PDB file of C-alpha atoms in Angstrom:
ATOM      1  CA  UNK A  44      -0.132  -0.035  -0.162  1.00  0.00           C
ATOM      2  CA  UNK A  45       2.950   2.389   0.879  1.00  0.00           C
ATOM      3  CA  UNK A  46       4.678   2.168  -2.898  1.00  0.00           C
ATOM      4  CA  UNK A  47       1.285   2.471  -3.973  1.00  0.00           C
ATOM      5  CA  UNK A  48       0.740   6.008  -2.731  1.00  0.00           C
ATOM      6  CA  UNK A  49       3.838   7.234  -3.105  1.00  0.00           C
ATOM      7  CA  UNK A  50       3.288   5.829  -7.227  1.00  0.00           C
ATOM      8  CA  UNK A  51       0.116   7.766  -6.984  1.00  0.00           C
ATOM      9  CA  UNK A  52       1.582  10.795  -5.903  1.00  0.00           C
ATOM     10  CA  UNK A  53       3.878  10.461  -8.586  1.00  0.00           C
ATOM     11  CA  UNK A  54       1.279  10.249 -11.334  1.00  0.00           C
ATOM     12  CA  UNK A  55      -0.612  12.812 -10.014  1.00  0.00           C
ATOM     13  CA  UNK A  56       2.513  15.145 -10.157  1.00  0.00           C
ATOM     14  CA  UNK A  57       2.798  14.007 -14.200  1.00  0.00           C
ATOM     15  CA  UNK A  58      -0.415  14.262 -15.051  1.00  0.00           C
ATOM     16  CA  UNK A  59      -2.089  17.966 -16.108  1.00  0.00           C
ATOM     17  CA  UNK A  60      -3.121  20.150 -13.602  1.00  0.00           C
ATOM     18  CA  UNK A  61      -7.095  20.035 -13.194  1.00  0.00           C
ATOM     19  CA  UNK A  62      -7.450  17.469 -15.960  1.00  0.00           C
ATOM     20  CA  UNK A  63      -9.984  14.646 -14.964  1.00  0.00           C
ATOM     21  CA  UNK A  64      -7.277  11.768 -14.710  1.00  0.00           C
ATOM     22  CA  UNK A  65      -5.277  13.463 -12.283  1.00  0.00           C
ATOM     23  CA  UNK A  66      -8.686  13.861 -10.275  1.00  0.00           C
ATOM     24  CA  UNK A  67      -9.427  10.131 -10.484  1.00  0.00           C
ATOM     25  CA  UNK A  68      -5.719   9.821  -9.210  1.00  0.00           C
ATOM     26  CA  UNK A  69      -6.441  11.746  -6.736  1.00  0.00           C
ATOM     27  CA  UNK A  70      -9.515  10.261  -5.581  1.00  0.00           C
ATOM     28  CA  UNK A  71      -7.415   6.793  -5.622  1.00  0.00           C
ATOM     29  CA  UNK A  72      -4.974   8.305  -3.358  1.00  0.00           C
ATOM     30  CA  UNK A  73      -7.452   9.419  -0.637  1.00  0.00           C
ATOM     31  CA  UNK A  74      -8.626   5.801  -0.555  1.00  0.00           C
ATOM     32  CA  UNK A  75      -5.550   4.302  -0.903  1.00  0.00           C
ATOM     33  CA  UNK A  76      -4.484   6.232   2.570  1.00  0.00           C
ATOM     34  CA  UNK A  77      -7.678   5.638   4.304  1.00  0.00           C
ATOM     35  CA  UNK A  78      -7.094   1.849   3.543  1.00  0.00           C
ATOM     36  CA  UNK A  79      -3.572   1.972   4.812  1.00  0.00           C
ATOM     37  CA  UNK A  80      -4.627   3.791   7.672  1.00  0.00           C
ATOM     38  CA  UNK A  81      -7.657   0.977   8.389  1.00  0.00           C
ATOM     39  CA  UNK A  82      -4.872  -1.602   8.398  1.00  0.00           C
ATOM     40  CA  UNK A  83      -2.727  -0.342  10.908  1.00  0.00           C
ATOM     41  CA  UNK A  84      -2.676  -2.526  13.759  1.00  0.00           C
ATOM     42  CA  UNK A  85       0.018  -2.019  17.214  1.00  0.00           C
ATOM     43  CA  UNK A  86      -1.334  -5.086  18.830  1.00  0.00           C
ATOM     44  CA  UNK A  87       1.201  -8.068  17.116  1.00  0.00           C
ATOM     45  CA  UNK A  88       2.287  -8.469  21.348  1.00  0.00           C
ATOM     46  CA  UNK A  89      -1.393  -9.060  22.381  1.00  0.00           C
ATOM     47  CA  UNK A  90      -1.849 -12.254  23.963  1.00  0.00           C
ATOM     48  CA  UNK A  91      -2.521 -15.731  22.199  1.00  0.00           C
ATOM     49  CA  UNK A  92      -5.949 -16.348  24.071  1.00  0.00           C
ATOM     50  CA  UNK A  93      -8.573 -14.095  25.059  1.00  0.00           C
ATOM     51  CA  UNK A  94     -11.655 -15.382  26.704  1.00  0.00           C
ATOM     52  CA  UNK A  95     -14.694 -13.230  26.296  1.00  0.00           C
ATOM     53  CA  UNK A  96     -18.727 -14.151  26.559  1.00  0.00           C
ATOM     54  CA  UNK A  97     -17.636 -17.701  26.898  1.00  0.00           C
ATOM     55  CA  UNK A  98     -15.604 -17.608  23.308  1.00  0.00           C
ATOM     56  CA  UNK A  99     -12.214 -18.843  23.423  1.00  0.00           C
ATOM     57  CA  UNK A 100      -9.961 -16.773  20.868  1.00  0.00           C
ATOM     58  CA  UNK A 101      -6.915 -17.808  19.707  1.00  0.00           C
ATOM     59  CA  UNK A 102      -4.742 -15.297  17.558  1.00  0.00           C
ATOM     60  CA  UNK A 103      -4.503 -16.352  14.172  1.00  0.00           C
ATOM     61  CA  UNK A 104      -0.829 -16.705  12.618  1.00  0.00           C
ATOM     62  CA  UNK A 105      -2.139 -17.500   9.551  1.00  0.00           C
ATOM     63  CA  UNK A 106      -1.282 -14.295   7.262  1.00  0.00           C
ATOM     64  CA  UNK A 107      -2.220 -15.758   3.145  1.00  0.00           C
ATOM     65  CA  UNK A 108      -6.176 -15.710   3.887  1.00  0.00           C
ATOM     66  CA  UNK A 109      -8.795 -13.463   3.584  1.00  0.00           C
ATOM     67  CA  UNK A 110     -11.744 -13.476   5.714  1.00  0.00           C
ATOM     68  CA  UNK A 111     -14.601 -11.346   7.135  1.00  0.00           C
ATOM     69  CA  UNK A 112     -14.881  -9.917  10.742  1.00  0.00           C
ATOM     70  CA  UNK A 113     -18.236 -11.237  12.084  1.00  0.00           C
ATOM     71  CA  UNK A 114     -18.402  -8.107  13.948  1.00  0.00           C
ATOM     72  CA  UNK A 115     -17.665  -5.125  12.157  1.00  0.00           C
ATOM     73  CA  UNK A 116     -18.513  -7.186   8.912  1.00  0.00           C
ATOM     74  CA  UNK A 117     -15.671  -5.932   6.583  1.00  0.00           C
ATOM     75  CA  UNK A 118     -12.333  -7.632   5.713  1.00  0.00           C
ATOM     76  CA  UNK A 119      -9.505  -9.267   7.571  1.00  0.00           C
ATOM     77  CA  UNK A 120      -6.170  -8.805   6.052  1.00  0.00           C
ATOM     78  CA  UNK A 121      -4.106 -11.209   7.537  1.00  0.00           C
ATOM     79  CA  UNK A 122      -0.955 -10.009   6.139  1.00  0.00           C
ATOM     80  CA  UNK A 123      -0.957  -6.751   8.251  1.00  0.00           C
ATOM     81  CA  UNK A 124      -3.897  -7.459  11.193  1.00  0.00           C
ATOM     82  CA  UNK A 125      -3.887  -9.515  13.938  1.00  0.00           C
ATOM     83  CA  UNK A 126      -7.111 -11.363  14.020  1.00  0.00           C
ATOM     84  CA  UNK A 127      -8.596 -14.298  16.323  1.00  0.00           C
ATOM     85  CA  UNK A 128     -10.706 -16.836  15.816  1.00  0.00           C
ATOM     86  CA  UNK A 129     -12.966 -18.760  18.480  1.00  0.00           C
ATOM     87  CA  UNK A 130     -12.252 -22.164  18.635  1.00  0.00           C
ATOM     88  CA  UNK A 131     -15.815 -23.343  19.678  1.00  0.00           C
ATOM     89  CA  UNK A 132     -18.064 -21.654  17.037  1.00  0.00           C
ATOM     90  CA  UNK A 133     -15.301 -20.193  14.814  1.00  0.00           C
ATOM     91  CA  UNK A 134     -16.413 -17.031  15.048  1.00  0.00           C
ATOM     92  CA  UNK A 135     -13.523 -14.384  13.715  1.00  0.00           C
ATOM     93  CA  UNK A 136     -12.590 -10.988  14.299  1.00  0.00           C
ATOM     94  CA  UNK A 137      -9.985  -8.399  14.297  1.00  0.00           C
ATOM     95  CA  UNK A 138      -8.279  -7.749  17.264  1.00  0.00           C
ATOM     96  CA  UNK A 139      -9.617  -4.198  17.975  1.00  0.00           C
ATOM     97  CA  UNK A 140     -13.112  -6.059  17.287  1.00  0.00           C
ATOM     98  CA  UNK A 141     -12.521  -7.830  20.232  1.00  0.00           C
ATOM     99  CA  UNK A 142     -13.651  -5.875  23.269  1.00  0.00           C
ATOM    100  CA  UNK A 143     -17.041  -5.153  21.051  1.00  0.00           C
ATOM    101  CA  UNK A 144     -18.024  -8.841  20.413  1.00  0.00           C
ATOM    102  CA  UNK A 145     -21.427  -8.955  22.105  1.00  0.00           C
ATOM    103  CA  UNK A 146     -22.759 -12.407  20.643  1.00  0.00           C
ATOM    104  CA  UNK A 147     -22.019 -15.559  23.074  1.00  0.00           C
ATOM    105  CA  UNK A 148     -20.248 -18.492  21.686  1.00  0.00           C
ATOM    106  CA  UNK A 149     -23.322 -20.694  20.541  1.00  0.00           C
ATOM    107  CA  UNK A 150     -21.045 -24.186  21.362  1.00  0.00           C
ATOM    108  CA  UNK A 151     -21.822 -23.128  24.798  1.00  0.00           C
ATOM    109  CA  UNK A 152     -25.694 -22.895  23.775  1.00  0.00           C
ATOM    110  CA  UNK A 153     -25.268 -26.436  22.065  1.00  0.00           C
ATOM    111  CA  UNK A 154     -23.668 -27.934  25.158  1.00  0.00           C
ATOM    112  CA  UNK A 155     -26.140 -26.053  27.486  1.00  0.00           C
ATOM    113  CA  UNK A 156     -29.318 -26.451  25.647  1.00  0.00           C
ATOM    114  CA  UNK A 157     -29.296 -28.595  22.751  1.00  0.00           C
ATOM    115  CA  UNK A 158     -32.598 -28.252  21.128  1.00  0.00           C
ATOM    116  CA  UNK A 159     -34.369 -26.650  18.272  1.00  0.00           C
ATOM    117  CA  UNK A 160     -36.542 -23.905  17.548  1.00  0.00           C
ATOM    118  CA  UNK A 161     -39.517 -26.145  16.465  1.00  0.00           C
ATOM    119  CA  UNK A 162     -42.159 -23.145  15.773  1.00  0.00           C
ATOM    120  CA  UNK A 163     -41.517 -22.022  11.849  1.00  0.00           C
ATOM    121  CA  UNK A 164     -40.261 -18.247  11.971  1.00  0.00           C
ATOM    122  CA  UNK A 165     -42.023 -17.407  15.352  1.00  0.00           C
ATOM    123  CA  UNK A 166     -42.152 -13.674  14.689  1.00  0.00           C
ATOM    124  CA  UNK A 167     -43.208 -11.194  17.038  1.00  0.00           C
ATOM    125  CA  UNK A 168     -42.250  -7.719  15.160  1.00  0.00           C
ATOM    126  CA  UNK A 169     -39.976  -4.929  15.931  1.00  0.00           C
ATOM    127  CA  UNK A 170     -41.876  -2.835  18.398  1.00  0.00           C
ATOM    128  CA  UNK A 171     -41.192  -5.945  20.659  1.00  0.00           C
ATOM    129  CA  UNK A 172     -37.563  -5.423  20.014  1.00  0.00           C
ATOM    130  CA  UNK A 173     -37.587  -1.571  20.312  1.00  0.00           C
ATOM    131  CA  UNK A 174     -36.798  -1.490  16.744  1.00  0.00           C
ATOM    132  CA  UNK A 175     -33.132  -2.534  17.673  1.00  0.00           C
ATOM    133  CA  UNK A 176     -31.173  -5.346  16.482  1.00  0.00           C
ATOM    134  CA  UNK A 177     -31.880  -8.558  18.064  1.00  0.00           C
ATOM    135  CA  UNK A 178     -28.012  -9.034  18.792  1.00  0.00           C
ATOM    136  CA  UNK A 179     -26.239  -5.588  18.937  1.00  0.00           C
ATOM    137  CA  UNK A 180     -29.284  -3.607  19.789  1.00  0.00           C
ATOM    138  CA  UNK A 181     -27.858  -1.446  16.890  1.00  0.00           C
ATOM    139  CA  UNK A 182     -31.562   0.772  15.490  1.00  0.00           C
ATOM    140  CA  UNK A 183     -33.312  -0.642  12.987  1.00  0.00           C
ATOM    141  CA  UNK A 184     -36.454  -0.089  10.835  1.00  0.00           C
ATOM    142  CA  UNK A 185     -38.161  -1.955   7.846  1.00  0.00           C
ATOM    143  CA  UNK A 186     -37.619   1.261   5.670  1.00  0.00           C
ATOM    144  CA  UNK A 187     -34.025   1.075   6.341  1.00  0.00           C
ATOM    145  CA  UNK A 188     -33.417   4.211   8.213  1.00  0.00           C
ATOM    146  CA  UNK A 189     -31.159   4.268  10.317  1.00  0.00           C
ATOM    147  CA  UNK A 190     -30.350   0.418   9.222  1.00  0.00           C
ATOM    148  CA  UNK A 191     -32.149  -2.273   7.704  1.00  0.00           C
ATOM    149  CA  UNK A 192     -33.846  -4.680   9.327  1.00  0.00           C
ATOM    150  CA  UNK A 193     -33.240  -8.358   8.085  1.00  0.00           C
ATOM    151  CA  UNK A 194     -35.104 -11.431   9.436  1.00  0.00           C
ATOM    152  CA  UNK A 195     -33.804 -14.236  10.868  1.00  0.00           C
ATOM    153  CA  UNK A 196     -36.209 -17.181   9.424  1.00  0.00           C
ATOM    154  CA  UNK A 197     -35.099 -19.605  12.310  1.00  0.00           C
ATOM    155  CA  UNK A 198     -35.263 -17.672  15.181  1.00  0.00           C
ATOM    156  CA  UNK A 199     -38.294 -14.953  13.489  1.00  0.00           C
ATOM    157  CA  UNK A 200     -35.993 -12.175  15.041  1.00  0.00           C
ATOM    158  CA  UNK A 201     -34.842  -8.905  13.331  1.00  0.00           C
ATOM    159  CA  UNK A 202     -31.354  -8.033  13.114  1.00  0.00           C
ATOM    160  CA  UNK A 203     -29.117  -5.180  11.570  1.00  0.00           C
ATOM    161  CA  UNK A 204     -26.812  -5.954   8.537  1.00  0.00           C
ATOM    162  CA  UNK A 205     -23.632  -6.376  10.379  1.00  0.00           C
ATOM    163  CA  UNK A 206     -25.378  -9.250  12.867  1.00  0.00           C
ATOM    164  CA  UNK A 207     -27.446 -11.089   9.697  1.00  0.00           C
ATOM    165  CA  UNK A 208     -25.351 -11.177   5.944  1.00  0.00           C
ATOM    166  CA  UNK A 209     -28.269 -13.181   4.570  1.00  0.00           C
ATOM    167  CA  UNK A 210     -26.124 -16.384   5.190  1.00  0.00           C
ATOM    168  CA  UNK A 211     -29.058 -19.573   3.769  1.00  0.00           C
ATOM    169  CA  UNK A 212     -29.418 -22.670   6.092  1.00  0.00           C
ATOM    170  CA  UNK A 213     -32.408 -25.151   6.076  1.00  0.00           C
ATOM    171  CA  UNK A 214     -34.418 -24.569   8.977  1.00  0.00           C
ATOM    172  CA  UNK A 215     -34.983 -27.552  11.114  1.00  0.00           C
ATOM    173  CA  UNK A 216     -39.192 -26.361  11.867  1.00  0.00           C
ATOM    174  CA  UNK A 217     -39.866 -26.153   8.247  1.00  0.00           C
ATOM    175  CA  UNK A 218     -37.897 -29.391   7.448  1.00  0.00           C
ATOM    176  CA  UNK A 219     -40.343 -31.247  10.058  1.00  0.00           C
ATOM    177  CA  UNK A 220     -44.050 -29.970   9.937  1.00  0.00           C
ATOM    178  CA  UNK A 221     -43.226 -29.293   6.124  1.00  0.00           C
ATOM    179  CA  UNK A 222     -40.313 -31.552   5.136  1.00  0.00           C
ATOM    180  CA  UNK A 223     -39.460 -28.102   3.392  1.00  0.00           C
ATOM    181  CA  UNK A 224     -35.514 -28.048   2.818  1.00  0.00           C
ATOM    182  CA  UNK A 225     -35.344 -25.218   0.875  1.00  0.00           C
ATOM    183  CA  UNK A 226     -32.203 -22.927   2.187  1.00  0.00           C
ATOM    184  CA  UNK A 227     -33.824 -19.788   4.209  1.00  0.00           C
ATOM    185  CA  UNK A 228     -32.334 -16.718   4.962  1.00  0.00           C
ATOM    186  CA  UNK A 229     -30.715 -16.365   8.654  1.00  0.00           C
ATOM    187  CA  UNK A 230     -28.719 -14.684  10.976  1.00  0.00           C
ATOM    188  CA  UNK A 231     -24.829 -15.479  11.489  1.00  0.00           C
ATOM    189  CA  UNK A 232     -25.681 -16.703  15.410  1.00  0.00           C
ATOM    190  CA  UNK A 233     -28.319 -19.308  13.749  1.00  0.00           C
ATOM    191  CA  UNK A 234     -26.485 -20.055  11.151  1.00  0.00           C
ATOM    192  CA  UNK A 235     -23.446 -21.051  13.608  1.00  0.00           C
ATOM    193  CA  UNK A 236     -25.429 -22.452  16.015  1.00  0.00           C
ATOM    194  CA  UNK A 237     -27.395 -24.525  13.153  1.00  0.00           C
ATOM    195  CA  UNK A 238     -24.207 -25.750  11.920  1.00  0.00           C
ATOM    196  CA  UNK A 239     -22.528 -27.463  14.900  1.00  0.00           C
ATOM    197  CA  UNK A 240     -26.066 -28.951  16.150  1.00  0.00           C
ATOM    198  CA  UNK A 241     -26.576 -30.580  12.146  1.00  0.00           C
ATOM    199  CA  UNK A 242     -25.626 -33.613  13.360  1.00  0.00           C
ATOM    200  CA  UNK A 243     -26.664 -33.893  16.891  1.00  0.00           C
ATOM    201  CA  UNK A 244     -29.996 -36.474  17.296  1.00  0.00           C
ATOM    202  CA  UNK A 245     -32.187 -33.976  19.142  1.00  0.00           C
ATOM    203  CA  UNK A 246     -34.990 -34.566  17.070  1.00  0.00           C
ATOM    204  CA  UNK A 247     -38.115 -37.025  18.480  1.00  0.00           C
ATOM    205  CA  UNK A 248     -39.689 -36.839  14.948  1.00  0.00           C
ATOM    206  CA  UNK A 249     -42.585 -39.759  16.432  1.00  0.00           C
ATOM    207  CA  UNK A 250     -43.485 -37.243  19.055  1.00  0.00           C
ATOM    208  CA  UNK A 251     -43.253 -34.028  17.171  1.00  0.00           C
ATOM    209  CA  UNK A 252     -44.658 -35.142  14.218  1.00  0.00           C
ATOM    210  CA  UNK A 253     -45.984 -38.402  13.780  1.00  0.00           C
ATOM    211  CA  UNK A 254     -47.994 -37.942  10.619  1.00  0.00           C
ATOM    212  CA  UNK A 255     -44.901 -37.315   8.416  1.00  0.00           C
ATOM    213  CA  UNK A 256     -44.343 -40.603   8.381  1.00  0.00           C
ATOM    214  CA  UNK A 257     -47.498 -41.593   6.122  1.00  0.00           C
ATOM    215  CA  UNK A 258     -46.523 -39.304   3.889  1.00  0.00           C
ATOM    216  CA  UNK A 259     -42.337 -39.833   3.495  1.00  0.00           C
ATOM    217  CA  UNK A 260     -41.212 -42.837   2.196  1.00  0.00           C
ATOM    218  CA  UNK A 261     -37.948 -42.477   3.235  1.00  0.00           C
ATOM    219  CA  UNK A 262     -38.953 -41.626   6.685  1.00  0.00           C
ATOM    220  CA  UNK A 263     -40.853 -45.368   6.828  1.00  0.00           C
ATOM    221  CA  UNK A 264     -37.652 -46.828   5.643  1.00  0.00           C
ATOM    222  CA  UNK A 265     -35.220 -45.387   8.499  1.00  0.00           C
ATOM    223  CA  UNK A 266     -37.982 -46.165  11.025  1.00  0.00           C
TER     224      UNK A 266
END
């Protein structure tokens, strides 16, 4: 980035003054400087393990991968920035975002209470959330002012765009009641919870929906 900034300066000086090309080069220089400022991270001497809201964060050593921060929704530049991953739920974030983490580790939730929400998209409305994100409590609304409200098809709750990335997942309640395996949009928290729960034998299908055996041949064979 520093080399690119110096090259951009040289190009600006070489171009005709007040020309469109020079203006474009100035805009590019500003963007490069902003990116450099964003990437500056003085925290290389931080501890290798951090515990936050039952997350066990380990400092990553890989420099070649490019990930997205689960907290601020921006790119983690492993070559320059320090970043951490939770060993339980794989929540990833910048070192600078660690103190701001508001989502508890879903691995702990799976350990303490391994059960699914079995109502289909149990919506209660934005007013019941005080028009705030269900996770980080940022202001949201359906009109997108100040931030877009995104509904999670698993919990029925509304989230901001930083906590809901429009990830797709099969919703257990829809599969059990409707035999519907079409992936739906879910929040980041729900996506990780469903991923950790997927192999756990916690669904007592004969009790939840015994009629399903009359309509799905594969289930009859399994039974």
